[in-house]
PDB file of C-alpha atoms in Angstrom:
ATOM      1  CA  GLY A 228      -4.159  -4.148   3.845  1.00  0.00           C
ATOM      2  CA  ALA A 229      -8.203  -4.859   3.743  1.00  0.00           C
ATOM      3  CA  GLY A 230      -9.751  -7.136   1.718  1.00  0.00           C
ATOM      4  CA  VAL A 231     -13.008  -7.787   0.589  1.00  0.00           C
ATOM      5  CA  SER A 232     -16.140  -6.778   2.792  1.00  0.00           C
ATOM      6  CA  GLN A 233     -19.837  -7.372   2.985  1.00  0.00           C
ATOM      7  CA  SER A 234     -22.223  -5.986   4.470  1.00  0.00           C
ATOM      8  CA  PRO A 235     -23.776  -6.772   5.936  1.00  0.00           C
ATOM      9  CA  SER A 236     -22.958 -10.170   7.515  1.00  0.00           C
ATOM     10  CA  ASN A 237     -26.149 -11.376   7.698  1.00  0.00           C
ATOM     11  CA  LYS A 238     -30.020 -10.522   6.788  1.00  0.00           C
ATOM     12  CA  VAL A 239     -33.390 -11.748   7.530  1.00  0.00           C
ATOM     13  CA  THR A 240     -35.924 -10.305   5.379  1.00  0.00           C
ATOM     14  CA  GLU A 241     -39.559 -11.249   4.418  1.00  0.00           C
ATOM     15  CA  LYS A 242     -40.609 -12.724   1.636  1.00  0.00           C
ATOM     16  CA  GLY A 243     -41.960  -9.382  -0.713  1.00  0.00           C
ATOM     17  CA  LYS A 244     -39.495  -7.255   0.356  1.00  0.00           C
ATOM     18  CA  ASP A 245     -36.586  -6.168  -1.458  1.00  0.00           C
ATOM     19  CA  VAL A 246     -33.355  -6.157   0.133  1.00  0.00           C
ATOM     20  CA  GLU A 247     -29.841  -4.606  -0.877  1.00  0.00           C
ATOM     21  CA  LEU A 248     -26.798  -6.032  -0.147  1.00  0.00           C
ATOM     22  CA  ARG A 249     -23.113  -4.352  -0.530  1.00  0.00           C
ATOM     23  CA  CYS A 250     -19.829  -5.410  -1.393  1.00  0.00           C
ATOM     24  CA  ASP A 251     -16.353  -2.907  -0.660  1.00  0.00           C
ATOM     25  CA  PRO A 252     -13.639  -4.868  -2.731  1.00  0.00           C
ATOM     26  CA  ILE A 253     -10.348  -4.527  -2.700  1.00  0.00           C
ATOM     27  CA  SER A 254      -8.807  -1.377  -3.380  1.00  0.00           C
ATOM     28  CA  GLY A 255      -6.947  -0.850  -7.635  1.00  0.00           C
ATOM     29  CA  HIS A 256      -9.643  -4.490  -8.346  1.00  0.00           C
ATOM     30  CA  THR A 257     -10.899  -3.701 -11.607  1.00  0.00           C
ATOM     31  CA  ALA A 258     -12.856  -6.517 -11.565  1.00  0.00           C
ATOM     32  CA  LEU A 259     -15.743  -7.161  -9.743  1.00  0.00           C
ATOM     33  CA  TYR A 260     -18.115 -10.488  -9.192  1.00  0.00           C
ATOM     34  CA  TRP A 261     -21.105 -11.311  -7.267  1.00  0.00           C
ATOM     35  CA  TYR A 262     -21.877 -15.250  -6.626  1.00  0.00           C
ATOM     36  CA  ARG A 263     -24.792 -16.853  -4.062  1.00  0.00           C
ATOM     37  CA  GLN A 264     -24.275 -20.217  -2.566  1.00  0.00           C
ATOM     38  CA  ARG A 265     -27.711 -22.464  -2.165  1.00  0.00           C
ATOM     39  CA  LEU A 266     -27.738 -24.923   0.950  1.00  0.00           C
ATOM     40  CA  GLY A 267     -25.310 -27.708  -0.089  1.00  0.00           C
ATOM     41  CA  GLN A 268     -24.712 -26.161  -3.229  1.00  0.00           C
ATOM     42  CA  GLY A 269     -21.639 -25.028  -5.159  1.00  0.00           C
ATOM     43  CA  LEU A 270     -21.356 -21.806  -5.688  1.00  0.00           C
ATOM     44  CA  GLU A 271     -23.163 -20.275  -8.803  1.00  0.00           C
ATOM     45  CA  PHE A 272     -21.600 -16.757 -11.142  1.00  0.00           C
ATOM     46  CA  LEU A 273     -24.320 -13.888 -10.918  1.00  0.00           C
ATOM     47  CA  ILE A 274     -23.164 -11.362 -12.278  1.00  0.00           C
ATOM     48  CA  TYR A 275     -19.503  -9.248 -13.370  1.00  0.00           C
ATOM     49  CA  PHE A 276     -18.651  -6.705 -13.290  1.00  0.00           C
ATOM     50  CA  GLN A 277     -14.892  -5.287 -15.415  1.00  0.00           C
ATOM     51  CA  GLY A 278     -14.229  -1.811 -15.340  1.00  0.00           C
ATOM     52  CA  ASN A 279     -16.505   0.670 -17.214  1.00  0.00           C
ATOM     53  CA  SER A 280     -17.429  -2.102 -19.755  1.00  0.00           C
ATOM     54  CA  ALA A 281     -20.798  -3.273 -20.245  1.00  0.00           C
ATOM     55  CA  PRO A 282     -21.553  -5.587 -17.121  1.00  0.00           C
ATOM     56  CA  ASP A 283     -21.742  -9.649 -18.163  1.00  0.00           C
ATOM     57  CA  LYS A 284     -25.122 -10.294 -16.485  1.00  0.00           C
ATOM     58  CA  SER A 285     -25.974 -13.991 -17.989  1.00  0.00           C
ATOM     59  CA  GLY A 286     -26.038 -14.974 -14.667  1.00  0.00           C
ATOM     60  CA  LEU A 287     -28.849 -13.593 -12.654  1.00  0.00           C
ATOM     61  CA  PRO A 288     -31.863 -15.931 -12.179  1.00  0.00           C
ATOM     62  CA  SER A 289     -34.731 -13.405 -12.706  1.00  0.00           C
ATOM     63  CA  ASP A 290     -35.231  -9.804 -13.289  1.00  0.00           C
ATOM     64  CA  ARG A 291     -35.802  -9.394  -9.667  1.00  0.00           C
ATOM     65  CA  PHE A 292     -32.109  -9.362  -9.434  1.00  0.00           C
ATOM     66  CA  SER A 293     -30.106  -6.340 -10.103  1.00  0.00           C
ATOM     67  CA  ALA A 294     -26.736  -5.067  -9.852  1.00  0.00           C
ATOM     68  CA  GLU A 295     -24.277  -1.753  -9.699  1.00  0.00           C
ATOM     69  CA  ARG A 296     -21.184  -0.810  -9.333  1.00  0.00           C
ATOM     70  CA  THR A 297     -20.125   3.314  -9.353  1.00  0.00           C
ATOM     71  CA  GLY A 298     -16.598   3.044 -11.065  1.00  0.00           C
ATOM     72  CA  GLU A 299     -14.032   1.086  -9.707  1.00  0.00           C
ATOM     73  CA  SER A 300     -15.193   0.844  -6.489  1.00  0.00           C
ATOM     74  CA  VAL A 301     -18.275  -0.970  -4.538  1.00  0.00           C
ATOM     75  CA  SER A 302     -21.153  -2.480  -5.945  1.00  0.00           C
ATOM     76  CA  THR A 303     -24.184  -2.950  -4.620  1.00  0.00           C
ATOM     77  CA  LEU A 304     -26.300  -6.309  -5.358  1.00  0.00           C
ATOM     78  CA  THR A 305     -30.081  -5.678  -4.974  1.00  0.00           C
ATOM     79  CA  ILE A 306     -33.411  -7.939  -4.589  1.00  0.00           C
ATOM     80  CA  GLN A 307     -36.682  -6.930  -5.179  1.00  0.00           C
ATOM     81  CA  ARG A 308     -39.717  -8.544  -4.155  1.00  0.00           C
ATOM     82  CA  THR A 309     -37.758 -11.841  -2.092  1.00  0.00           C
ATOM     83  CA  GLN A 310     -39.055 -14.819  -2.522  1.00  0.00           C
ATOM     84  CA  GLN A 311     -37.747 -17.914  -0.250  1.00  0.00           C
ATOM     85  CA  GLU A 312     -35.584 -19.813  -3.237  1.00  0.00           C
ATOM     86  CA  ASP A 313     -33.265 -16.468  -2.504  1.00  0.00           C
ATOM     87  CA  SER A 314     -32.354 -17.678   0.923  1.00  0.00           C
ATOM     88  CA  ALA A 315     -28.654 -17.981   0.112  1.00  0.00           C
ATOM     89  CA  VAL A 316     -25.216 -16.359   0.876  1.00  0.00           C
ATOM     90  CA  TYR A 317     -23.825 -13.505  -1.855  1.00  0.00           C
ATOM     91  CA  LEU A 318     -20.398 -13.780  -2.306  1.00  0.00           C
ATOM     92  CA  CYS A 319     -18.739 -10.973  -3.595  1.00  0.00           C
ATOM     93  CA  ALA A 320     -15.263 -11.197  -4.921  1.00  0.00           C
ATOM     94  CA  SER A 321     -13.276  -9.301  -6.701  1.00  0.00           C
ATOM     95  CA  SER A 322      -9.857  -9.739  -9.383  1.00  0.00           C
ATOM     96  CA  PRO A 323      -6.813  -6.763 -10.268  1.00  0.00           C
ATOM     97  CA  HIS A 324      -7.847  -7.545 -14.099  1.00  0.00           C
ATOM     98  CA  TYR A 325      -9.324  -9.254 -16.318  1.00  0.00           C
ATOM     99  CA  LEU A 326      -6.691 -11.313 -18.450  1.00  0.00           C
ATOM    100  CA  SER A 327      -7.450 -12.060 -21.653  1.00  0.00           C
ATOM    101  CA  GLY A 328      -6.437 -15.448 -23.875  1.00  0.00           C
ATOM    102  CA  GLY A 329      -8.302 -18.228 -21.286  1.00  0.00           C
ATOM    103  CA  ALA A 330      -5.454 -16.344 -18.120  1.00  0.00           C
ATOM    104  CA  VAL A 331      -7.529 -15.974 -14.822  1.00  0.00           C
ATOM    105  CA  ASP A 332      -6.754 -13.719 -12.166  1.00  0.00           C
ATOM    106  CA  THR A 333      -7.389 -15.101  -9.070  1.00  0.00           C
ATOM    107  CA  GLN A 334     -10.559 -13.474  -7.095  1.00  0.00           C
ATOM    108  CA  TYR A 335     -10.721 -12.739  -3.602  1.00  0.00           C
ATOM    109  CA  PHE A 336     -13.381 -13.256  -2.066  1.00  0.00           C
ATOM    110  CA  GLY A 337     -14.959 -11.635   0.757  1.00  0.00           C
ATOM    111  CA  PRO A 338     -16.855 -13.169   3.718  1.00  0.00           C
ATOM    112  CA  GLY A 339     -20.708 -13.497   2.506  1.00  0.00           C
ATOM    113  CA  THR A 340     -23.880 -12.147   3.382  1.00  0.00           C
ATOM    114  CA  ARG A 341     -25.961 -14.552   5.200  1.00  0.00           C
ATOM    115  CA  LEU A 342     -29.692 -13.799   3.741  1.00  0.00           C
ATOM    116  CA  THR A 343     -32.410 -15.659   5.392  1.00  0.00           C
ATOM    117  CA  VAL A 344     -35.838 -14.933   3.565  1.00  0.00           C
ATOM    118  CA  LEU A 345     -38.919 -15.989   5.990  1.00  0.00           C
TER     119      LEU A 345
ATOM    120  CA  ASP B 130     -26.672 -29.589 -15.365  1.00  0.00           C
ATOM    121  CA  GLN B 131     -23.781 -29.353 -12.953  1.00  0.00           C
ATOM    122  CA  GLN B 132     -20.498 -29.025 -15.481  1.00  0.00           C
ATOM    123  CA  VAL B 133     -18.607 -29.140 -12.296  1.00  0.00           C
ATOM    124  CA  LYS B 134     -18.665 -32.179 -10.078  1.00  0.00           C
ATOM    125  CA  GLN B 135     -17.251 -33.607  -7.123  1.00  0.00           C
ATOM    126  CA  ASN B 136     -18.697 -36.009  -5.993  1.00  0.00           C
ATOM    127  CA  SER B 137     -17.384 -36.935  -2.514  1.00  0.00           C
ATOM    128  CA  PRO B 138     -19.516 -34.703  -0.527  1.00  0.00           C
ATOM    129  CA  SER B 139     -17.178 -35.416   2.491  1.00  0.00           C
ATOM    130  CA  LEU B 140     -13.796 -36.729   3.221  1.00  0.00           C
ATOM    131  CA  SER B 141     -11.656 -37.769   6.072  1.00  0.00           C
ATOM    132  CA  VAL B 142      -7.749 -38.347   6.601  1.00  0.00           C
ATOM    133  CA  GLN B 143      -5.668 -39.176   9.121  1.00  0.00           C
ATOM    134  CA  GLU B 144      -3.000 -36.207  10.229  1.00  0.00           C
ATOM    135  CA  GLY B 145      -0.199 -37.297   7.874  1.00  0.00           C
ATOM    136  CA  ARG B 146      -0.950 -39.097   5.779  1.00  0.00           C
ATOM    137  CA  ILE B 147      -1.820 -37.953   1.815  1.00  0.00           C
ATOM    138  CA  SER B 148      -5.250 -36.109   0.847  1.00  0.00           C
ATOM    139  CA  ILE B 149      -7.117 -36.404  -2.466  1.00  0.00           C
ATOM    140  CA  LEU B 150     -10.015 -34.561  -3.740  1.00  0.00           C
ATOM    141  CA  ASN B 151     -12.056 -35.000  -6.662  1.00  0.00           C
ATOM    142  CA  CYS B 152     -13.467 -33.372  -9.042  1.00  0.00           C
ATOM    143  CA  ASP B 153     -14.632 -33.855 -12.646  1.00  0.00           C
ATOM    144  CA  TYR B 154     -16.213 -31.733 -15.548  1.00  0.00           C
ATOM    145  CA  THR B 155     -18.351 -31.799 -18.887  1.00  0.00           C
ATOM    146  CA  ASN B 156     -18.172 -28.890 -20.808  1.00  0.00           C
ATOM    147  CA  SER B 157     -14.611 -29.416 -22.382  1.00  0.00           C
ATOM    148  CA  MET B 158     -14.589 -25.805 -23.388  1.00  0.00           C
ATOM    149  CA  PHE B 159     -13.077 -25.257 -19.854  1.00  0.00           C
ATOM    150  CA  ASP B 160      -9.852 -24.243 -20.216  1.00  0.00           C
ATOM    151  CA  TYR B 161      -8.851 -23.209 -16.176  1.00  0.00           C
ATOM    152  CA  PHE B 162      -8.579 -25.259 -13.600  1.00  0.00           C
ATOM    153  CA  LEU B 163      -9.158 -23.862 -10.016  1.00  0.00           C
ATOM    154  CA  TRP B 164      -9.028 -25.427  -6.255  1.00  0.00           C
ATOM    155  CA  TYR B 165     -10.317 -22.995  -3.534  1.00  0.00           C
ATOM    156  CA  LYS B 166     -10.700 -23.383   0.207  1.00  0.00           C
ATOM    157  CA  LYS B 167     -13.228 -22.431   2.389  1.00  0.00           C
ATOM    158  CA  TYR B 168     -13.536 -22.179   6.335  1.00  0.00           C
ATOM    159  CA  PRO B 169     -16.883 -21.744   8.061  1.00  0.00           C
ATOM    160  CA  ALA B 170     -18.120 -18.565   8.215  1.00  0.00           C
ATOM    161  CA  GLU B 171     -15.187 -17.078   5.712  1.00  0.00           C
ATOM    162  CA  GLY B 172     -14.954 -16.584   2.001  1.00  0.00           C
ATOM    163  CA  PRO B 173     -13.452 -18.602  -0.331  1.00  0.00           C
ATOM    164  CA  THR B 174      -9.035 -18.580  -0.728  1.00  0.00           C
ATOM    165  CA  PHE B 175      -7.529 -19.620  -3.420  1.00  0.00           C
ATOM    166  CA  LEU B 176      -5.265 -21.768  -3.181  1.00  0.00           C
ATOM    167  CA  ILE B 177      -3.421 -23.705  -6.413  1.00  0.00           C
ATOM    168  CA  SER B 178      -4.752 -23.552 -10.180  1.00  0.00           C
ATOM    169  CA  ILE B 179      -3.804 -25.002 -13.508  1.00  0.00           C
ATOM    170  CA  SER B 180      -4.067 -24.124 -17.023  1.00  0.00           C
ATOM    171  CA  SER B 181      -5.828 -26.670 -19.446  1.00  0.00           C
ATOM    172  CA  ILE B 182      -2.487 -27.255 -21.547  1.00  0.00           C
ATOM    173  CA  LYS B 183      -0.543 -28.916 -18.418  1.00  0.00           C
ATOM    174  CA  ASP B 184      -1.133 -31.351 -16.580  1.00  0.00           C
ATOM    175  CA  LYS B 185       0.201 -31.625 -13.333  1.00  0.00           C
ATOM    176  CA  ASN B 186       1.438 -28.273 -11.331  1.00  0.00           C
ATOM    177  CA  GLU B 187       3.049 -27.733  -7.498  1.00  0.00           C
ATOM    178  CA  ASP B 188       2.983 -25.596  -4.882  1.00  0.00           C
ATOM    179  CA  GLY B 189       4.391 -26.629  -1.154  1.00  0.00           C
ATOM    180  CA  ARG B 190       2.214 -29.327  -0.139  1.00  0.00           C
ATOM    181  CA  PHE B 191      -0.649 -28.767  -3.131  1.00  0.00           C
ATOM    182  CA  THR B 192      -0.254 -30.851  -6.015  1.00  0.00           C
ATOM    183  CA  VAL B 193      -3.201 -30.469  -8.981  1.00  0.00           C
ATOM    184  CA  PHE B 194      -3.326 -32.758 -11.788  1.00  0.00           C
ATOM    185  CA  LEU B 195      -5.442 -32.016 -15.051  1.00  0.00           C
ATOM    186  CA  ASN B 196      -6.814 -35.033 -17.031  1.00  0.00           C
ATOM    187  CA  LYS B 197      -7.767 -33.751 -19.543  1.00  0.00           C
ATOM    188  CA  SER B 198      -8.576 -37.130 -21.718  1.00  0.00           C
ATOM    189  CA  ALA B 199     -11.262 -38.143 -18.969  1.00  0.00           C
ATOM    190  CA  LYS B 200     -11.720 -34.175 -18.304  1.00  0.00           C
ATOM    191  CA  HIS B 201     -10.881 -35.435 -14.605  1.00  0.00           C
ATOM    192  CA  LEU B 202      -8.599 -33.138 -12.080  1.00  0.00           C
ATOM    193  CA  SER B 203      -7.359 -33.877  -8.734  1.00  0.00           C
ATOM    194  CA  LEU B 204      -6.042 -32.187  -5.225  1.00  0.00           C
ATOM    195  CA  HIS B 205      -2.499 -34.031  -3.965  1.00  0.00           C
ATOM    196  CA  ILE B 206      -2.038 -32.078   0.339  1.00  0.00           C
ATOM    197  CA  VAL B 207       0.390 -34.433   1.103  1.00  0.00           C
ATOM    198  CA  PRO B 208       1.165 -34.668   4.271  1.00  0.00           C
ATOM    199  CA  SER B 209      -2.494 -33.885   5.595  1.00  0.00           C
ATOM    200  CA  GLN B 210      -2.280 -31.070   8.167  1.00  0.00           C
ATOM    201  CA  PRO B 211      -5.354 -30.331  10.701  1.00  0.00           C
ATOM    202  CA  GLY B 212      -5.557 -26.802   9.264  1.00  0.00           C
ATOM    203  CA  ASP B 213      -6.300 -28.241   6.610  1.00  0.00           C
ATOM    204  CA  SER B 214      -9.676 -29.089   7.515  1.00  0.00           C
ATOM    205  CA  ALA B 215     -12.687 -27.133   5.241  1.00  0.00           C
ATOM    206  CA  VAL B 216     -14.429 -27.603   2.199  1.00  0.00           C
ATOM    207  CA  TYR B 217     -12.603 -27.256  -0.707  1.00  0.00           C
ATOM    208  CA  PHE B 218     -14.282 -25.696  -4.033  1.00  0.00           C
ATOM    209  CA  CYS B 219     -13.365 -28.062  -7.845  1.00  0.00           C
ATOM    210  CA  ALA B 220     -13.689 -24.325 -10.086  1.00  0.00           C
ATOM    211  CA  ALA B 221     -14.042 -24.273 -13.974  1.00  0.00           C
ATOM    212  CA  LYS B 222     -13.047 -20.959 -16.364  1.00  0.00           C
ATOM    213  CA  GLY B 223     -13.804 -20.881 -19.516  1.00  0.00           C
ATOM    214  CA  GLY B 224     -16.983 -22.046 -22.221  1.00  0.00           C
ATOM    215  CA  GLY B 225     -17.766 -18.430 -22.893  1.00  0.00           C
ATOM    216  CA  ALA B 226     -18.716 -17.370 -19.155  1.00  0.00           C
ATOM    217  CA  ASP B 227     -16.340 -14.297 -17.065  1.00  0.00           C
ATOM    218  CA  GLY B 228     -16.958 -15.946 -13.687  1.00  0.00           C
ATOM    219  CA  LEU B 229     -16.222 -19.266 -12.696  1.00  0.00           C
ATOM    220  CA  THR B 230     -18.425 -22.654 -12.103  1.00  0.00           C
ATOM    221  CA  PHE B 231     -17.921 -23.919  -8.751  1.00  0.00           C
ATOM    222  CA  GLY B 232     -18.355 -27.973  -7.376  1.00  0.00           C
ATOM    223  CA  LYS B 233     -20.404 -27.827  -4.560  1.00  0.00           C
ATOM    224  CA  GLY B 234     -17.656 -28.898  -2.877  1.00  0.00           C
ATOM    225  CA  THR B 235     -15.665 -31.810  -0.306  1.00  0.00           C
ATOM    226  CA  HIS B 236     -15.938 -31.525   3.114  1.00  0.00           C
ATOM    227  CA  LEU B 237     -12.159 -32.410   3.977  1.00  0.00           C
ATOM    228  CA  ILE B 238     -11.394 -33.704   7.882  1.00  0.00           C
ATOM    229  CA  ILE B 239      -8.706 -34.594   9.120  1.00  0.00           C
ATOM    230  CA  GLN B 240      -7.877 -36.195  12.397  1.00  0.00           C
ATOM    231  CA  PRO B 241      -5.459 -36.012  15.219  1.00  0.00           C
TER     232      PRO B 241
END
């Protein structure tokens, strides 16, 4: 069974360029999350997709960040006009479904994309 | 402002002994807590979790303890094995956020 996959595994870009990161969740998982981890920091929540509901974008650090998800499949995270502070590992996670009432469904993480902005 | 804090960046434990990883939180709205383990170049993998209505959850060598009044949780690993060497992240859910709030991690090193 395939886990969460992400591409590319590494991306080096110049300041000011746009980048697009891809996440393939586990088949059948309705919930998808993006996080980033900057050097020496914990994981920072960015955005959450659940089925066809409007995404929770509350964690996006600026309007240069956006994400899309087609149905319950692939998601792309786009960073426009990249800055050096965007350098981080970007992690995607998926879970089978969202549970209400405080219960939490286990999130399964991909290996991440290491983004370096020069 | 860090809502989930892991104050020990690293911890070294002898093989066979108990490893205790600590985590403190500030948001009283958190209602679920999780521990993830991360090896280099891999994504975090889920280890164990606990609901805020409980004070202990055990799974094999892993036990998580929650002290709500102190806003503190800990992960106990006994006996520690070489394969346990990894970075351990404490995470919390709740407070209106859909995503998890993570600590900075503790690098556990198991020495032979």
